[in-house]
Every structure is written in structure tokens, then in C-alpha cells.
CSV table of C-alpha atoms in Angstrom, one decimal:
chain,number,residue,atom,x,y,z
I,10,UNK,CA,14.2,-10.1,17.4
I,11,UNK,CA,11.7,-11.0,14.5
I,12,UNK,CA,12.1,-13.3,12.2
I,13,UNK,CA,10.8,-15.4,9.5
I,14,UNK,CA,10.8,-18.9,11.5
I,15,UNK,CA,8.1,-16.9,13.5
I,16,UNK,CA,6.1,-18.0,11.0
I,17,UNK,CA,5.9,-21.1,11.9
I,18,UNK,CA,4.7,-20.5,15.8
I,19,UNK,CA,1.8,-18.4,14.2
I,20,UNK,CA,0.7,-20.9,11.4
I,21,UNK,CA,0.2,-22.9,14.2
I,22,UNK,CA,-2.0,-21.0,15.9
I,23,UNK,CA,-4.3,-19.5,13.5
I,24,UNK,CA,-5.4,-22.8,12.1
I,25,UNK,CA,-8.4,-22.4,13.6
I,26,UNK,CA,-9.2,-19.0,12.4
I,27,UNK,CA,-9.1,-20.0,9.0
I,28,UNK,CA,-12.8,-21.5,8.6
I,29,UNK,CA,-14.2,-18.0,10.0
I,30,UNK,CA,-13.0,-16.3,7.6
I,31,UNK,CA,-13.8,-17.9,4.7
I,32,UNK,CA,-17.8,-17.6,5.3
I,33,UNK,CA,-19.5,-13.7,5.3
I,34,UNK,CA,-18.1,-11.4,7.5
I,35,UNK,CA,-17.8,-7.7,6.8
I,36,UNK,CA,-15.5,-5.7,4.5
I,37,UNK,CA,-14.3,-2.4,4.8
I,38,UNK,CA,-13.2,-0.8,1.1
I,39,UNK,CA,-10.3,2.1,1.5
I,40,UNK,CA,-10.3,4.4,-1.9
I,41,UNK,CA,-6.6,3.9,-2.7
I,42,UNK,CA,-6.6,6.1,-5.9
I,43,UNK,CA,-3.9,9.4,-6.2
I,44,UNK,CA,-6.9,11.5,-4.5
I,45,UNK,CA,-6.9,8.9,-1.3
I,46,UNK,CA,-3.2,8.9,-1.2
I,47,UNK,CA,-2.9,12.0,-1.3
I,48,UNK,CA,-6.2,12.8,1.6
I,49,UNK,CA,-4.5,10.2,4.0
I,50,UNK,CA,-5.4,7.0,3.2
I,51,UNK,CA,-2.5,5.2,4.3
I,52,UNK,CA,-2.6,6.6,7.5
I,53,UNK,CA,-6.8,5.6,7.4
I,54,UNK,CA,-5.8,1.7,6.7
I,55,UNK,CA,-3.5,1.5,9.3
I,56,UNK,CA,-5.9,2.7,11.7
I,57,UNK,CA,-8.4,0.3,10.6
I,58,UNK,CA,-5.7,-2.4,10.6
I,59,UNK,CA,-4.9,-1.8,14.6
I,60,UNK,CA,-8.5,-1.3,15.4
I,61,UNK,CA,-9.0,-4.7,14.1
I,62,UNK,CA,-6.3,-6.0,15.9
I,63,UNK,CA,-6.5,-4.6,19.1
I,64,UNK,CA,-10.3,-5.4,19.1
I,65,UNK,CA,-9.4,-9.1,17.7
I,66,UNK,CA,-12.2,-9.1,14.3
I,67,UNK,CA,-10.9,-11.6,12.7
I,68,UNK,CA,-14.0,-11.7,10.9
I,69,UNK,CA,-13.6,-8.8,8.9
I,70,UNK,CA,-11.7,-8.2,5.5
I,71,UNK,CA,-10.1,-5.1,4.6
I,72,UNK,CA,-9.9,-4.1,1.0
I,73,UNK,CA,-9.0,-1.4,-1.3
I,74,UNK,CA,-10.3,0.2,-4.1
I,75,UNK,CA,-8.8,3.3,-6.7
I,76,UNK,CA,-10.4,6.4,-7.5
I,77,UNK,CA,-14.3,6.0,-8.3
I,78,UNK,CA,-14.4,10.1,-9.2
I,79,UNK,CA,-15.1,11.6,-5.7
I,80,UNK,CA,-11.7,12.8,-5.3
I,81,UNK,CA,-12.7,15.9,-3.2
I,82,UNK,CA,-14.4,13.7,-0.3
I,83,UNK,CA,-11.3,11.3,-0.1
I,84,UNK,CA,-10.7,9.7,2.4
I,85,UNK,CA,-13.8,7.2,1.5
I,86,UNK,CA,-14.1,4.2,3.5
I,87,UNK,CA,-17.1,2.2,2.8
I,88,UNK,CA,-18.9,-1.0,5.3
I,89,UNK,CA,-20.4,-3.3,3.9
I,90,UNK,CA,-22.0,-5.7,6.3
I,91,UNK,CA,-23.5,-9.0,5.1
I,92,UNK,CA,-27.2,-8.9,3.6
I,93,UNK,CA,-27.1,-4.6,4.2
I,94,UNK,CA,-26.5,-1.7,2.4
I,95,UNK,CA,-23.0,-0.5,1.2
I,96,UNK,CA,-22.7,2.8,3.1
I,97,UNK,CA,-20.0,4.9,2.2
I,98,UNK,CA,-17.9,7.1,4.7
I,99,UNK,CA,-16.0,10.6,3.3
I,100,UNK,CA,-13.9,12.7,4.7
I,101,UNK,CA,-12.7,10.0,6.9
I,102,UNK,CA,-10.2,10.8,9.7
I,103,UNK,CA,-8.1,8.3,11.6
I,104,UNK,CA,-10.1,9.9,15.0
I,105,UNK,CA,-13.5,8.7,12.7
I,106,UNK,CA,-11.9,5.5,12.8
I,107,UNK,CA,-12.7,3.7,16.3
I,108,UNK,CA,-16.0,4.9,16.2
I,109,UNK,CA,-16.6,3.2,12.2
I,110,UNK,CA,-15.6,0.2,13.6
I,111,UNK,CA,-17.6,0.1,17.3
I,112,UNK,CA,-20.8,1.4,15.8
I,113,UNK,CA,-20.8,0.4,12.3
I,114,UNK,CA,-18.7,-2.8,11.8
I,115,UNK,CA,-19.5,-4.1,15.6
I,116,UNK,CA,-23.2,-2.8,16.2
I,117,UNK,CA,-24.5,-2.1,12.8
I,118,UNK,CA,-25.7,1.5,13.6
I,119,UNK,CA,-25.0,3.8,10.5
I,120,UNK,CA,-23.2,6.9,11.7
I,121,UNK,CA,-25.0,9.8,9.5
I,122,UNK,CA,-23.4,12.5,9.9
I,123,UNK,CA,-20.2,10.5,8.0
I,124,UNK,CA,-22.1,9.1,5.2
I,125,UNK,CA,-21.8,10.2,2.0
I,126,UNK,CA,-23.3,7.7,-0.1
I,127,UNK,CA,-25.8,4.6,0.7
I,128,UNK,CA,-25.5,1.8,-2.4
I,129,UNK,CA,-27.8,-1.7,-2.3
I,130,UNK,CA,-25.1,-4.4,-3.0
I,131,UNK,CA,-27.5,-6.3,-5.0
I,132,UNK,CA,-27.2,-2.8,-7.6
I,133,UNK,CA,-24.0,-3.1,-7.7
B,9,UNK,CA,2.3,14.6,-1.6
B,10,UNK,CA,4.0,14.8,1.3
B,11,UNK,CA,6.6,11.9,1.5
B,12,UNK,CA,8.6,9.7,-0.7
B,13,UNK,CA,6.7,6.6,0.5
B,14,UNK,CA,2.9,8.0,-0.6
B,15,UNK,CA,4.3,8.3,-4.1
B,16,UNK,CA,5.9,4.6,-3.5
B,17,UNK,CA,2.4,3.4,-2.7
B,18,UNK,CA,0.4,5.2,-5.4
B,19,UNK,CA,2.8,3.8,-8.3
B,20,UNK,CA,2.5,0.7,-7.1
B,21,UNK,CA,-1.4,1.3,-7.3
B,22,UNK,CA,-0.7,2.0,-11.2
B,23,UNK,CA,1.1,-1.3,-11.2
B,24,UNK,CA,-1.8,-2.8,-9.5
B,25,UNK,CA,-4.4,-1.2,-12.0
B,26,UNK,CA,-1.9,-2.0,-15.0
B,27,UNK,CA,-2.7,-5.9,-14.0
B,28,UNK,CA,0.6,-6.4,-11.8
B,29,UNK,CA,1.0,-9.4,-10.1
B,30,UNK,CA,4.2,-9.3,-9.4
B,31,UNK,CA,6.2,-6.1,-8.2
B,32,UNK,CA,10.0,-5.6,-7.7
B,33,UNK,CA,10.8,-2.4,-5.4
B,34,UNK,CA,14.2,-0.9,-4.8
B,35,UNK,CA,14.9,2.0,-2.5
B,36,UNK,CA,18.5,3.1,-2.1
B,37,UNK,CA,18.3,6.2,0.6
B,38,UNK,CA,22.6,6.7,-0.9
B,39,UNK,CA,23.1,5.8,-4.1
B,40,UNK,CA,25.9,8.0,-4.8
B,41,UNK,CA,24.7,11.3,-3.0
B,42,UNK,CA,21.1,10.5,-4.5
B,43,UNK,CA,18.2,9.2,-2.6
B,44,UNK,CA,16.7,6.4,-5.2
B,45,UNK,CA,13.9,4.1,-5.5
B,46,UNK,CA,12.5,2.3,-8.6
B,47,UNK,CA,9.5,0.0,-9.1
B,48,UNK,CA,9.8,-2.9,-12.1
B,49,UNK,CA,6.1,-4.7,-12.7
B,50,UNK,CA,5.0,-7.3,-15.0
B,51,UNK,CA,1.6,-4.9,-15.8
B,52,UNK,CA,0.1,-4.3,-19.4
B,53,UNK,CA,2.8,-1.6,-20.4
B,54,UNK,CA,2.6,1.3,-22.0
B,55,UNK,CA,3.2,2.2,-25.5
B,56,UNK,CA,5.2,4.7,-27.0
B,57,UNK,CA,2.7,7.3,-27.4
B,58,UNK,CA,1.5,7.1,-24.1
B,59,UNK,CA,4.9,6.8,-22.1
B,60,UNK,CA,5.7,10.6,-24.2
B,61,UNK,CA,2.2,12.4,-22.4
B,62,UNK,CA,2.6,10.7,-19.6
B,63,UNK,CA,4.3,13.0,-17.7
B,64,UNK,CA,1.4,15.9,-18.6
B,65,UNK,CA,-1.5,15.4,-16.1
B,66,UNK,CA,-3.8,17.1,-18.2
B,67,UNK,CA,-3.1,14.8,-21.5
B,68,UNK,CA,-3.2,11.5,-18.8
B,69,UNK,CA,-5.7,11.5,-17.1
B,70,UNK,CA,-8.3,12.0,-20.0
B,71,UNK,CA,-6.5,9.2,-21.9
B,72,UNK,CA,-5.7,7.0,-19.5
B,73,UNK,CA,-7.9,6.4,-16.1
B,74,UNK,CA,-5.0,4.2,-14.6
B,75,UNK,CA,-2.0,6.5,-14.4
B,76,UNK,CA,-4.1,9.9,-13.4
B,77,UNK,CA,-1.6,12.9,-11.5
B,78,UNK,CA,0.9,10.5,-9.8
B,79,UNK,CA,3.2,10.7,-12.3
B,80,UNK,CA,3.8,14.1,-12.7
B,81,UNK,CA,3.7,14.7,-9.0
B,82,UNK,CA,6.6,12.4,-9.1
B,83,UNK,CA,8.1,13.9,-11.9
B,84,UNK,CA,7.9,17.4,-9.9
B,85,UNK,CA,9.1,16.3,-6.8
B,86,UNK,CA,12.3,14.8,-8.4
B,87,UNK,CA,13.0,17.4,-10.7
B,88,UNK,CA,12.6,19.9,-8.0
B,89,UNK,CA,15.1,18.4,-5.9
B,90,UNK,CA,17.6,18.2,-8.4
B,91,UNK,CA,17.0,14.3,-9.6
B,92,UNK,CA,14.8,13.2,-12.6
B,93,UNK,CA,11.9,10.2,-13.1
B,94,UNK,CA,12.9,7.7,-15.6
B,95,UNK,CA,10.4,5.5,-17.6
B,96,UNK,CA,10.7,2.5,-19.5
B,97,UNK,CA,7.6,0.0,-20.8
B,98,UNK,CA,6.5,-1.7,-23.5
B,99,UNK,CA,2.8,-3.0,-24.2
B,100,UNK,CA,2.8,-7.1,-22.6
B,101,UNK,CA,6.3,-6.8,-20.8
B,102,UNK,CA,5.4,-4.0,-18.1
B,103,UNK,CA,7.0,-1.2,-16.5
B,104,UNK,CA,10.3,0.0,-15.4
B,105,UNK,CA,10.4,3.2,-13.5
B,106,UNK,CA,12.9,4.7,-11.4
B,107,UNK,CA,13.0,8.2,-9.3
B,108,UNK,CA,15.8,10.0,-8.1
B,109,UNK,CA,16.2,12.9,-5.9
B,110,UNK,CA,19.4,14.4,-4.6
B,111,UNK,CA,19.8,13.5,-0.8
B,112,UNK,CA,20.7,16.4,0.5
B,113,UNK,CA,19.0,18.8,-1.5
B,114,UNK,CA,16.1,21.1,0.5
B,115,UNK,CA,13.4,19.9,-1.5
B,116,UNK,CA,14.1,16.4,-1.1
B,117,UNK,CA,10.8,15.4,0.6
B,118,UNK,CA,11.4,12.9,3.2
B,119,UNK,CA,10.9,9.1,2.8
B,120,UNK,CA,8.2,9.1,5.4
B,121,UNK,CA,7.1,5.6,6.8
B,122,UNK,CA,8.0,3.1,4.4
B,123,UNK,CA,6.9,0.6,6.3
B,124,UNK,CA,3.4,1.5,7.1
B,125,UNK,CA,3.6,1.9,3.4
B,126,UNK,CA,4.2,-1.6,2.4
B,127,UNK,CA,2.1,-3.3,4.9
B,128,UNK,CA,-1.0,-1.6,3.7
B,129,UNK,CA,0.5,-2.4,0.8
B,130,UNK,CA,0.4,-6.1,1.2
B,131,UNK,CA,-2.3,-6.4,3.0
B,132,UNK,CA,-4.5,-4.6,0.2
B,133,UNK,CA,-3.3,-7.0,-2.4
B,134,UNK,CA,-3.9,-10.3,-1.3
B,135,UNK,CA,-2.2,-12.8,-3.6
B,136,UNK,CA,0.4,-10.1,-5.0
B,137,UNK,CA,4.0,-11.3,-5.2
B,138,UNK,CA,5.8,-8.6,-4.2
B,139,UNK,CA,10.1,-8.5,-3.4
B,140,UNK,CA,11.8,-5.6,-1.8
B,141,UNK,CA,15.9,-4.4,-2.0
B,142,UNK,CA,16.4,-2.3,0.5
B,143,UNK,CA,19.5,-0.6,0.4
B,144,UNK,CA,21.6,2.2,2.3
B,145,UNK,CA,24.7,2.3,0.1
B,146,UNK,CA,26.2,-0.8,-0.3
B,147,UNK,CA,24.2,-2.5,2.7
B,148,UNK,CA,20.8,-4.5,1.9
B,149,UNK,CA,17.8,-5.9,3.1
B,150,UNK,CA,16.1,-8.3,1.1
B,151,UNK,CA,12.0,-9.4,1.6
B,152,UNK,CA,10.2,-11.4,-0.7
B,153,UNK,CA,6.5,-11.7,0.1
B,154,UNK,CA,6.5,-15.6,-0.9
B,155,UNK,CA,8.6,-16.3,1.6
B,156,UNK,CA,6.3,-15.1,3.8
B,157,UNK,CA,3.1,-17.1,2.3
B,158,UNK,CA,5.4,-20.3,1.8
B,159,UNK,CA,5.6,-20.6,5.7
B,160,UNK,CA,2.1,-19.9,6.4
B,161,UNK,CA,0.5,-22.6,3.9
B,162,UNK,CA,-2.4,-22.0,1.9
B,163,UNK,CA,-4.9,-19.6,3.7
B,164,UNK,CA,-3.3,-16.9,5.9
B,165,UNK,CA,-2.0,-14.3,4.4
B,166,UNK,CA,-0.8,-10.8,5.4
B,167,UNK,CA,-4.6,-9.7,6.3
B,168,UNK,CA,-4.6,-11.3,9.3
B,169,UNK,CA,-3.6,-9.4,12.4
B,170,UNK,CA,-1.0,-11.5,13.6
B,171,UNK,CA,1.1,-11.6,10.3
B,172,UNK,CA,0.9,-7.8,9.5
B,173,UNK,CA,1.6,-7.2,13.3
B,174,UNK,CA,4.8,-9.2,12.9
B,175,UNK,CA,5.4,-8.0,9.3
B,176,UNK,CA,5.6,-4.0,10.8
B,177,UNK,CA,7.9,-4.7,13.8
B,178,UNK,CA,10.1,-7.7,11.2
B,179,UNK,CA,10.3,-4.5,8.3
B,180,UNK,CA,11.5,-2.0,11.1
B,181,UNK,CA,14.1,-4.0,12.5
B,182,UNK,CA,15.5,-5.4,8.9
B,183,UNK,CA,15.4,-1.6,7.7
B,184,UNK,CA,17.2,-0.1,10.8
B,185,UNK,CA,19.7,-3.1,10.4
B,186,UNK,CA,20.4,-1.7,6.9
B,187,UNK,CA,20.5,1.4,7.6
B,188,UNK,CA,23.3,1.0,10.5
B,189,UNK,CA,24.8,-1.2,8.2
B,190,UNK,CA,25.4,1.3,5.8
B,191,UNK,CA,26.7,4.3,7.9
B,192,UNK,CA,23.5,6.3,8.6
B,193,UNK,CA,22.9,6.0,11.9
């Protein structure tokens, strides 16, 4: 049974996590808009969301974003680790999901044959 | 789209575009033969002339970047399953809208996962204060995201993997409670 005094046992214990997670770390941006809906991107954040927790990154912030007019290569997911390019991910499918996260978010190695658009944050 | 709760989550991304900060959401899976939801935001509002081509995706989404198709997908869905989409707003007071299908017509799609809708929800929208009725006839369920953030103080919120793990198993046990409460299981 679940409820809200839980609260109270997990406040607790992630007092110490707070600090991380107010310094860098590395986002991940979800396109939210009608298009990503409609593509799957629920289903994408979720996946991202357990990835996270079953790998424990607290360290990482998840974020969404509406349509930015490339409807047709929804689901987009972008990375953007601190001090690198914002790389952005179409096409995205939860099985694409693991590997984002283990080679991208973890190791920093771009995977290529996902990318569909490479932005300098400082352009932004 | 193919569930109730993907059209749930994009009009509550309007809301969010609209400059929401505060979202009311009602599903009733049996009000009175009809499956129900309705979302009530404290956004921008619409005016008159835009709430009448609304409903037209070609009109909207030239004249208005933040409502786009997912209004007349909803207004499709609804209509085709014997129901209709209501509308109200005004410019500075935000925006009532409420969808109704018939529950056990064909076309009906089905609500989908809710839940999964409503965490990514939350989690997305850091700072958002959002309240839930959940209701299966005259049974209810009743969350309020600030009671949430209340018992975690300051800095957590529902981004952190502990909190939306508990939120997903604490919204599937409240909704299945309602929903034996109510007579459908």
C-alpha cells in the first residue's frame, strides 16, 4: 500500500542528493508537441525515466519541449551534456532508448546513425 | 491518436504553452453512459474569434502556433463516438474544456494508460500545480500535486526517481480503488 506519509521516509533519504543536482549535469529534451504525442513520446519519456532509475543518474534532468517544426522525425530526443554540443536524436524508439543513455548520457560517445541535428549551445 | 490519455497529455501541453500554472483534470470513465474528462487552466484564454476556428486545423495552426491539430483530433474522436468537445475561455481567465464520448460506443478509443500519462506529465513541468478528480460514477479519487511537494520541502520534486517511482505505483492503486469503488471491476 502507497501512500502519501511515504513521503516523509523518502524526504529523508534524498537530502543528500539535493546538492548534485543543483550544479551541471546533463539534460535530455523530449519534443512534447501534437507531432511527439502522437509519434510515441510518452512512451519515449517513460523509458528514459526507468533507464534513469534503474541505472540510479540522479544527475541528469529530463525536460520537455513542443513542436520546433520537424514533425515528420518525431520522436526527437536531444543530449545535452555540460560544455558539448546539443545533439539531437529523431525517430527515437523506446529500444533506442538504453543505448542514448549508456553511450551518450554515460560515455559521451555520439551515436550517428540516430542524429539528426548537431546545435552549439552557446548559438542557441 | 490512439488513446484517450495522449489527447489528455497534449491539451494539457496547450495549457502549458497557454502559460498554465495551474491545471484542474477530471476524468469520469461513467458519467451517465458517457466516458468524460475535462481540463480547466488558468492559461492566457482565447478570444471569441479564435475559440469559433479553433476546431479547423487548417485555420489554427496558421493563426495560432500553441493549439496546432489537437483539437480537432479531439473534436473527431468525440464526435465520432457519439459525444461532443465543449469549449469555454476568455482572454486573462483561461480555459475550460470538456470531451465526451459515449462509453460503449465502438469508436470510443480506449483511455490507454493514464497514469504513465500524468507522471510524464509531472515530471515535465516542474513547479506546475496540478489536481486530479478521478471518478468512476459516483466514486473518486482525489490527487493534488502540492500535497505531494508540501511533504517533500523545498527541492525534490517529481523528477527524481524515487518520487515518480512511488507516484506510478500510488496513481495505480488510488485509480483501481476507484474504479472497484464504482462498480467496474
Amino acid at each position: 500500500m502507497k501512500s502519501l506519509e511515504d513521503l516523509k521516509a523518502l524526504r529523508e533519504k534524498l537530502q543528500s542528493d539535493i546538492r548534485v543536482r543543483e550544479n551541471d549535469g546533463t539534460k535530455i529534451i523530449i519534443g512534447m508537441g501534437t507531432c511527439g504525442i502522437a509519434a510515441g513520446a510518452r512512451e519515449i519519456m517513460a523509458a528514459v525515466l526507468d533507464e534513469l532509475a534503474v541505472r540510479k543518474l540522479k544527475n541528469v534532468q529530463v525536460q520537455q519541449t513542443g513542436c520546433i517544426g520537424m514533425c515528420e522525425k518525431e520522436v526527437l530526443v536531444d543530449v545535452v551534456r555540460p560544455g558539448e554540443p546539443r545533439i539531437t536524436y529523431g525517430n527515437v524508439k523506446p529500444v533506442d532508448v538504453k543505448r542514448i543513455i549508456a553511450d551518450h548520457v554515460i560515455n559521451g560517445r555520439i551515436i550517428e546513425d540516430l542524429v539528426v541535428g548537431k546545435m552549439d549551445d552557446a548559438k542557441i | 491518436m490512439k488513446e484517450i490519455s495522449l489527447h489528455i497529455l497534449d491539451l494539457m501541453q496547450n495549457s502549458i504553452e497557454a502559460g498554465a500554472n495551474w491545471i484542474l483534470l477530471e476524468v469520469n470513465e461513467d458519467e451517465d453512459g458517457f466516458f468524460t474528462f475535462s481540463i480547466t487552466d488558468n492559461g492566457r484564454g482565447m478570444n471569441e474569434d479564435m475559440l469559433k476556428k479553433i476546431r479547423d486545423p487548417f485555420v489554427t495552426t496558421r493563426l495560432t502556433r500553441n493549439v496546432g491539430l489537437g483539437i480537432p483530433f479531439v473534436d473527431m474522436t468525440t464526435a465520432q463516438s457519439g459525444g461532443r468537445l465543449i469549449i469555454k475561455s476568455k482572454p486573462g481567465e483561461g480555459t475550460f474544456l470538456k470531451a465526451s464520448y459515449l462509453r460503449n460506443h465502438l469508436d470510443r478509443p480506449p483511455l490507454g494508460d493514464v497514469v504513465n500519462t500524468v507522471k510524464v506529465f509531472l515530471v515535465g513541468n516542474p513547479g506546475l500545480h496540478f489536481v486530479m478528480h478521478y471518478k468512476v460514477r459516483q466514486a473518486e479519487f482525489i490527487f493534488d500535486s502540492q500535497s505531494v511537494i508540501k511533504r517533500l520541502g523545498e527541492h525534490i520534486d517529481f523528477s527524481y526517481p524515487e518520487i515518480y517511482s512511488w507516484l506510478d505505483a500510488y496513481l495505480k492503486q488510488e485509480i483501481d480503488k476507484v474504479r472497484e469503488a464504482g462498480g467496474l471491476k
